[in-house]
Amino acid sequence: KPKFSEFIPVNNAQVAAKSAFSFLASANTNPESIIVTIKDQPVAVTVTPKNQDFLVTGILPGTLTGNFARISITANGPNQCKGSDGWLVKIIE
């Protein structure tokens, strides 16, 4: 199943709203199946090949301020194996 790594910013980091985030999705990830949500809101991401993996980048919504938000990831791999992961960031004002 798909695996995710190299989360930027790191888990529990303090960041401003509208900050960039990124992570790597493993080579066995179907890039079209990657879905990122923050506080149950879908977030637009850009997926680009990087070595054997996929670099996924996006921007935190500007509406999130003053609390923690989980960046949640789901994606499919071969044979519809589903992978999921995510991490927390604190949105500062």
CSV table of N, CA, C and O in Angstrom, one decimal:
chain,number,residue,atom,x,y,z
A,1,LYS,N,0.8,-1.2,0.0
A,1,LYS,CA,0.0,0.0,0.0
A,1,LYS,C,0.9,1.2,0.0
A,1,LYS,O,2.0,1.2,0.4
A,2,PRO,N,0.3,2.4,-0.4
A,2,PRO,CA,1.1,3.6,-0.5
A,2,PRO,C,1.6,4.0,0.9
A,2,PRO,O,0.9,3.8,1.9
A,3,LYS,N,2.8,4.6,0.9
A,3,LYS,CA,3.4,5.1,2.2
A,3,LYS,C,3.8,6.5,1.9
A,3,LYS,O,4.1,6.9,0.8
A,4,PHE,N,3.8,7.3,3.0
A,4,PHE,CA,4.0,8.7,3.0
A,4,PHE,C,5.2,9.1,3.9
A,4,PHE,O,5.2,8.5,5.0
A,5,SER,N,6.0,10.0,3.5
A,5,SER,CA,7.2,10.4,4.4
A,5,SER,C,7.6,11.8,4.1
A,5,SER,O,7.0,12.5,3.2
A,6,GLU,N,8.6,12.2,4.8
A,6,GLU,CA,9.3,13.6,4.6
A,6,GLU,C,8.3,14.7,4.7
A,6,GLU,O,8.2,15.6,3.8
A,7,PHE,N,7.5,14.7,5.8
A,7,PHE,CA,6.4,15.7,6.0
A,7,PHE,C,7.1,17.1,6.3
A,7,PHE,O,7.9,17.2,7.2
A,8,ILE,N,6.7,18.1,5.6
A,8,ILE,CA,7.2,19.5,5.8
A,8,ILE,C,6.0,20.4,5.8
A,8,ILE,O,5.2,20.4,4.9
A,9,PRO,N,5.8,21.2,6.9
A,9,PRO,CA,6.6,21.3,8.1
A,9,PRO,C,6.5,20.0,8.9
A,9,PRO,O,5.6,19.2,8.7
A,10,VAL,N,7.3,19.9,9.9
A,10,VAL,CA,7.4,18.7,10.7
A,10,VAL,C,6.1,18.6,11.6
A,10,VAL,O,5.4,19.6,11.8
A,11,ASN,N,5.8,17.4,12.2
A,11,ASN,CA,4.7,17.2,13.0
A,11,ASN,C,4.7,18.2,14.2
A,11,ASN,O,5.8,18.4,14.8
A,12,ASN,N,3.6,18.8,14.5
A,12,ASN,CA,3.4,19.8,15.6
A,12,ASN,C,4.1,21.1,15.4
A,12,ASN,O,4.3,21.9,16.4
A,13,ALA,N,4.6,21.4,14.2
A,13,ALA,CA,5.3,22.7,14.0
A,13,ALA,C,4.2,23.8,14.0
A,13,ALA,O,3.0,23.6,13.8
A,14,GLN,N,4.7,25.0,14.4
A,14,GLN,CA,3.8,26.2,14.3
A,14,GLN,C,4.1,26.9,13.0
A,14,GLN,O,5.2,27.2,12.6
A,15,VAL,N,3.0,27.1,12.3
A,15,VAL,CA,3.0,27.7,10.9
A,15,VAL,C,1.9,28.7,10.8
A,15,VAL,O,0.9,28.7,11.5
A,16,ALA,N,2.1,29.6,9.8
A,16,ALA,CA,1.1,30.6,9.5
A,16,ALA,C,0.1,30.0,8.5
A,16,ALA,O,0.4,29.1,7.8
A,17,ALA,N,-1.1,30.5,8.6
A,17,ALA,CA,-2.1,30.2,7.5
A,17,ALA,C,-1.5,30.5,6.2
A,17,ALA,O,-0.7,31.4,6.1
A,18,LYS,N,-1.9,29.8,5.2
A,18,LYS,CA,-1.4,30.0,3.8
A,18,LYS,C,0.0,29.6,3.6
A,18,LYS,O,0.7,29.9,2.6
A,19,SER,N,0.6,28.8,4.6
A,19,SER,CA,2.0,28.3,4.4
A,19,SER,C,1.9,27.1,3.5
A,19,SER,O,0.9,26.4,3.4
A,20,ALA,N,3.1,26.8,2.9
A,20,ALA,CA,3.2,25.7,2.0
A,20,ALA,C,3.5,24.4,2.9
A,20,ALA,O,4.0,24.5,4.0
A,21,PHE,N,3.0,23.3,2.4
A,21,PHE,CA,3.4,22.0,3.0
A,21,PHE,C,3.7,21.0,1.9
A,21,PHE,O,3.4,21.2,0.7
A,22,SER,N,4.4,20.0,2.2
A,22,SER,CA,4.8,19.0,1.3
A,22,SER,C,5.1,17.6,1.9
A,22,SER,O,5.3,17.6,3.1
A,23,PHE,N,5.0,16.6,1.1
A,23,PHE,CA,5.4,15.2,1.6
A,23,PHE,C,5.7,14.4,0.4
A,23,PHE,O,5.4,14.8,-0.8
A,24,LEU,N,6.3,13.2,0.6
A,24,LEU,CA,6.6,12.3,-0.4
A,24,LEU,C,5.6,11.1,-0.3
A,24,LEU,O,5.3,10.6,0.7
A,25,ALA,N,5.1,10.7,-1.5
A,25,ALA,CA,4.3,9.5,-1.6
A,25,ALA,C,5.2,8.5,-2.3
A,25,ALA,O,5.9,8.8,-3.2
A,26,SER,N,5.1,7.2,-1.8
A,26,SER,CA,5.9,6.2,-2.4
A,26,SER,C,5.6,5.8,-3.8
A,26,SER,O,4.5,6.2,-4.3
A,27,ALA,N,6.6,5.2,-4.5
A,27,ALA,CA,6.5,4.9,-5.9
A,27,ALA,C,5.2,4.1,-6.3
A,27,ALA,O,4.7,4.2,-7.4
A,28,ASN,N,4.7,3.3,-5.3
A,28,ASN,CA,3.6,2.4,-5.7
A,28,ASN,C,2.2,3.2,-5.4
A,28,ASN,O,1.2,2.5,-5.4
A,29,THR,N,2.3,4.5,-5.3
A,29,THR,CA,1.1,5.3,-5.2
A,29,THR,C,0.5,5.7,-6.6
A,29,THR,O,1.3,6.1,-7.4
A,30,ASN,N,-0.8,5.6,-6.7
A,30,ASN,CA,-1.4,6.1,-8.0
A,30,ASN,C,-1.5,7.6,-7.8
A,30,ASN,O,-2.3,8.0,-6.9
A,31,PRO,N,-0.7,8.4,-8.5
A,31,PRO,CA,-0.7,9.9,-8.2
A,31,PRO,C,-2.1,10.5,-8.4
A,31,PRO,O,-2.4,11.5,-7.7
A,32,GLU,N,-2.9,10.0,-9.2
A,32,GLU,CA,-4.3,10.6,-9.4
A,32,GLU,C,-5.2,10.3,-8.3
A,32,GLU,O,-6.3,10.9,-8.1
A,33,SER,N,-4.8,9.4,-7.4
A,33,SER,CA,-5.7,9.0,-6.3
A,33,SER,C,-5.4,9.7,-5.0
A,33,SER,O,-6.1,9.6,-4.0
A,34,ILE,N,-4.4,10.6,-5.0
A,34,ILE,CA,-4.0,11.3,-3.8
A,34,ILE,C,-5.0,12.3,-3.4
A,34,ILE,O,-5.4,13.2,-4.2
A,35,ILE,N,-5.5,12.2,-2.2
A,35,ILE,CA,-6.5,13.2,-1.6
A,35,ILE,C,-6.0,13.7,-0.3
A,35,ILE,O,-5.6,13.0,0.6
A,36,VAL,N,-5.9,15.1,-0.2
A,36,VAL,CA,-5.4,15.7,1.0
A,36,VAL,C,-6.6,16.6,1.5
A,36,VAL,O,-7.2,17.3,0.8
A,37,THR,N,-6.9,16.4,2.8
A,37,THR,CA,-7.9,17.2,3.5
A,37,THR,C,-7.3,17.8,4.8
A,37,THR,O,-6.4,17.2,5.4
A,38,ILE,N,-7.8,19.0,5.1
A,38,ILE,CA,-7.4,19.7,6.3
A,38,ILE,C,-8.7,20.1,7.0
A,38,ILE,O,-9.5,20.8,6.4
A,39,LYS,N,-9.0,19.7,8.2
A,39,LYS,CA,-10.2,19.9,8.9
A,39,LYS,C,-11.4,19.5,8.0
A,39,LYS,O,-12.4,20.3,7.9
A,40,ASP,N,-11.3,18.4,7.4
A,40,ASP,CA,-12.4,17.8,6.5
A,40,ASP,C,-12.6,18.7,5.2
A,40,ASP,O,-13.6,18.5,4.6
A,41,GLN,N,-11.8,19.6,4.9
A,41,GLN,CA,-11.9,20.4,3.7
A,41,GLN,C,-10.8,19.9,2.7
A,41,GLN,O,-9.7,19.8,3.0
A,42,PRO,N,-11.3,19.6,1.5
A,42,PRO,CA,-10.3,19.1,0.5
A,42,PRO,C,-9.3,20.3,0.1
A,42,PRO,O,-9.7,21.4,0.1
A,43,VAL,N,-8.1,19.9,-0.1
A,43,VAL,CA,-7.0,20.9,-0.4
A,43,VAL,C,-6.4,20.6,-1.8
A,43,VAL,O,-6.1,19.4,-2.0
A,44,ALA,N,-6.3,21.5,-2.6
A,44,ALA,CA,-5.7,21.3,-3.9
A,44,ALA,C,-4.2,21.0,-3.7
A,44,ALA,O,-3.5,21.7,-3.0
A,45,VAL,N,-3.6,20.0,-4.4
A,45,VAL,CA,-2.2,19.7,-4.3
A,45,VAL,C,-1.7,19.5,-5.7
A,45,VAL,O,-2.4,19.2,-6.7
A,46,THR,N,-0.4,19.7,-5.8
A,46,THR,CA,0.4,19.4,-7.0
A,46,THR,C,1.2,18.2,-6.8
A,46,THR,O,1.9,18.1,-5.8
A,47,VAL,N,1.2,17.2,-7.7
A,47,VAL,CA,2.0,16.0,-7.6
A,47,VAL,C,3.0,16.0,-8.8
A,47,VAL,O,2.6,16.1,-9.9
A,48,THR,N,4.3,15.8,-8.4
A,48,THR,CA,5.3,15.8,-9.4
A,48,THR,C,6.2,14.6,-9.1
A,48,THR,O,6.5,14.3,-7.9
A,49,PRO,N,6.7,13.9,-10.1
A,49,PRO,CA,7.6,12.8,-9.9
A,49,PRO,C,8.9,13.3,-9.3
A,49,PRO,O,9.4,14.3,-9.7
A,50,LYS,N,9.4,12.5,-8.4
A,50,LYS,CA,10.7,12.8,-7.8
A,50,LYS,C,11.5,11.5,-7.5
A,50,LYS,O,11.1,10.7,-6.6
A,51,ASN,N,12.5,11.3,-8.3
A,51,ASN,CA,13.2,10.0,-8.3
A,51,ASN,C,12.2,8.9,-8.5
A,51,ASN,O,11.5,8.9,-9.5
A,52,GLN,N,12.1,7.9,-7.6
A,52,GLN,CA,11.1,6.9,-7.8
A,52,GLN,C,9.7,7.2,-7.1
A,52,GLN,O,8.8,6.5,-7.3
A,53,ASP,N,9.7,8.3,-6.4
A,53,ASP,CA,8.5,8.6,-5.6
A,53,ASP,C,7.8,9.8,-6.2
A,53,ASP,O,8.0,10.2,-7.4
A,54,PHE,N,6.8,10.4,-5.5
A,54,PHE,CA,6.0,11.5,-5.9
A,54,PHE,C,6.1,12.6,-4.9
A,54,PHE,O,5.8,12.3,-3.7
A,55,LEU,N,6.5,13.8,-5.3
A,55,LEU,CA,6.5,15.0,-4.3
A,55,LEU,C,5.1,15.6,-4.4
A,55,LEU,O,4.6,16.0,-5.5
A,56,VAL,N,4.4,15.8,-3.3
A,56,VAL,CA,3.1,16.4,-3.2
A,56,VAL,C,3.2,17.7,-2.5
A,56,VAL,O,3.8,17.7,-1.3
A,57,THR,N,2.8,18.8,-3.1
A,57,THR,CA,2.9,20.1,-2.4
A,57,THR,C,1.5,20.8,-2.4
A,57,THR,O,0.6,20.5,-3.3
A,58,GLY,N,1.3,21.6,-1.4
A,58,GLY,CA,0.0,22.3,-1.3
A,58,GLY,C,0.2,23.5,-0.4
A,58,GLY,O,1.3,23.8,0.1
A,59,ILE,N,-0.9,24.3,-0.2
A,59,ILE,CA,-0.9,25.5,0.6
A,59,ILE,C,-2.0,25.3,1.7
A,59,ILE,O,-3.2,24.9,1.3
A,60,LEU,N,-1.7,25.6,2.9
A,60,LEU,CA,-2.7,25.5,4.0
A,60,LEU,C,-3.8,26.6,3.7
A,60,LEU,O,-3.5,27.7,3.3
A,61,PRO,N,-5.0,26.3,4.0
A,61,PRO,CA,-6.1,27.3,3.8
A,61,PRO,C,-5.9,28.5,4.6
A,61,PRO,O,-5.4,28.4,5.8
A,62,GLY,N,-6.3,29.7,4.1
A,62,GLY,CA,-6.2,30.9,4.9
A,62,GLY,C,-7.2,31.1,6.0
A,62,GLY,O,-7.1,31.9,6.9
A,63,THR,N,-8.2,30.2,6.0
A,63,THR,CA,-9.3,30.3,7.0
A,63,THR,C,-8.9,29.6,8.3
A,63,THR,O,-9.6,29.8,9.3
A,64,LEU,N,-7.8,28.9,8.3
A,64,LEU,CA,-7.4,28.2,9.6
A,64,LEU,C,-6.5,29.1,10.4
A,64,LEU,O,-5.4,29.4,9.9
A,65,THR,N,-6.9,29.5,11.6
A,65,THR,CA,-6.0,30.3,12.5
A,65,THR,C,-6.2,29.9,13.9
A,65,THR,O,-7.3,29.5,14.3
A,66,GLY,N,-5.1,29.9,14.7
A,66,GLY,CA,-5.3,29.8,16.1
A,66,GLY,C,-5.5,28.4,16.7
A,66,GLY,O,-5.9,28.3,17.8
A,67,ASN,N,-5.4,27.4,15.9
A,67,ASN,CA,-5.6,26.0,16.5
A,67,ASN,C,-4.9,25.0,15.6
A,67,ASN,O,-4.3,25.3,14.6
A,68,PHE,N,-4.9,23.8,16.2
A,68,PHE,CA,-4.3,22.7,15.5
A,68,PHE,C,-5.1,22.2,14.3
A,68,PHE,O,-6.3,22.2,14.3
A,69,ALA,N,-4.4,21.7,13.3
A,69,ALA,CA,-5.1,21.2,12.1
A,69,ALA,C,-4.3,19.9,11.6
A,69,ALA,O,-3.1,19.9,11.6
A,70,ARG,N,-5.1,18.9,11.3
A,70,ARG,CA,-4.5,17.7,10.8
A,70,ARG,C,-4.5,17.7,9.3
A,70,ARG,O,-5.5,17.9,8.7
A,71,ILE,N,-3.3,17.5,8.7
A,71,ILE,CA,-3.2,17.3,7.3
A,71,ILE,C,-3.3,15.8,7.0
A,71,ILE,O,-2.5,15.1,7.4
A,72,SER,N,-4.5,15.4,6.4
A,72,SER,CA,-4.8,14.0,6.3
A,72,SER,C,-4.6,13.6,4.8
A,72,SER,O,-5.0,14.4,3.9
A,73,ILE,N,-4.0,12.5,4.6
A,73,ILE,CA,-3.7,12.0,3.3
A,73,ILE,C,-4.3,10.6,3.1
A,73,ILE,O,-4.2,9.8,4.0
A,74,THR,N,-4.9,10.4,1.9
A,74,THR,CA,-5.3,9.0,1.5
A,74,THR,C,-5.0,8.9,0.0
A,74,THR,O,-4.9,9.9,-0.7
A,75,ALA,N,-4.6,7.7,-0.4
A,75,ALA,CA,-4.3,7.4,-1.7
A,75,ALA,C,-4.4,5.9,-2.0
A,75,ALA,O,-4.4,5.1,-1.0
A,76,ASN,N,-4.5,5.5,-3.2
A,76,ASN,CA,-4.6,4.1,-3.6
A,76,ASN,C,-3.3,3.7,-4.3
A,76,ASN,O,-2.6,4.5,-4.9
A,77,GLY,N,-3.0,2.4,-4.1
A,77,GLY,CA,-1.9,1.8,-4.7
A,77,GLY,C,-2.3,0.7,-5.7
A,77,GLY,O,-3.5,0.7,-6.1
A,78,PRO,N,-1.4,-0.2,-6.0
A,78,PRO,CA,-1.8,-1.3,-6.9
A,78,PRO,C,-2.9,-2.2,-6.3
A,78,PRO,O,-3.0,-2.3,-5.1
A,79,ASN,N,-3.8,-2.7,-7.1
A,79,ASN,CA,-4.9,-3.5,-6.7
A,79,ASN,C,-5.8,-2.8,-5.7
A,79,ASN,O,-6.4,-3.5,-4.8
A,80,GLN,N,-5.9,-1.5,-5.8
A,80,GLN,CA,-6.8,-0.7,-4.9
A,80,GLN,C,-6.4,-0.8,-3.4
A,80,GLN,O,-7.3,-0.5,-2.6
A,81,CYS,N,-5.2,-1.2,-3.1
A,81,CYS,CA,-4.7,-1.1,-1.7
A,81,CYS,C,-4.7,0.4,-1.3
A,81,CYS,O,-4.2,1.2,-2.0
A,82,LYS,N,-5.3,0.7,-0.2
A,82,LYS,CA,-5.5,2.0,0.3
A,82,LYS,C,-4.5,2.3,1.4
A,82,LYS,O,-4.3,1.6,2.3
A,83,GLY,N,-3.8,3.5,1.3
A,83,GLY,CA,-2.9,4.0,2.3
A,83,GLY,C,-3.4,5.3,2.8
A,83,GLY,O,-4.0,6.1,2.1
A,84,SER,N,-3.1,5.5,4.1
A,84,SER,CA,-3.5,6.8,4.7
A,84,SER,C,-2.5,7.2,5.8
A,84,SER,O,-1.8,6.3,6.4
A,85,ASP,N,-2.4,8.5,6.0
A,85,ASP,CA,-1.4,9.0,7.0
A,85,ASP,C,-1.8,10.5,7.2
A,85,ASP,O,-2.8,11.0,6.7
A,86,GLY,N,-0.9,11.2,7.9
A,86,GLY,CA,-1.1,12.6,8.1
A,86,GLY,C,-0.3,13.1,9.3
A,86,GLY,O,0.4,12.3,10.0
A,87,TRP,N,-0.4,14.4,9.6
A,87,TRP,CA,0.3,14.9,10.7
A,87,TRP,C,-0.3,16.2,11.1
A,87,TRP,O,-1.2,16.8,10.4
A,88,LEU,N,0.0,16.7,12.3
A,88,LEU,CA,-0.6,17.9,12.9
A,88,LEU,C,0.3,19.1,12.7
A,88,LEU,O,1.5,19.0,12.9
A,89,VAL,N,-0.3,20.2,12.5
A,89,VAL,CA,0.4,21.5,12.6
A,89,VAL,C,-0.4,22.5,13.4
A,89,VAL,O,-1.6,22.3,13.5
A,90,LYS,N,0.3,23.4,14.0
A,90,LYS,CA,-0.5,24.5,14.8
A,90,LYS,C,-0.4,25.7,13.9
A,90,LYS,O,0.6,26.2,13.6
A,91,ILE,N,-1.6,26.2,13.6
A,91,ILE,CA,-1.8,27.4,12.8
A,91,ILE,C,-1.7,28.6,13.8
A,91,ILE,O,-2.5,28.7,14.7
A,92,ILE,N,-0.7,29.5,13.5
A,92,ILE,CA,-0.6,30.7,14.4
A,92,ILE,C,-1.1,31.9,13.6
A,92,ILE,O,-1.2,31.9,12.4
A,93,GLU,N,-1.4,32.9,14.4
A,93,GLU,CA,-1.9,34.1,13.7
A,93,GLU,C,-0.8,35.1,13.3
A,93,GLU,O,0.2,35.0,13.8
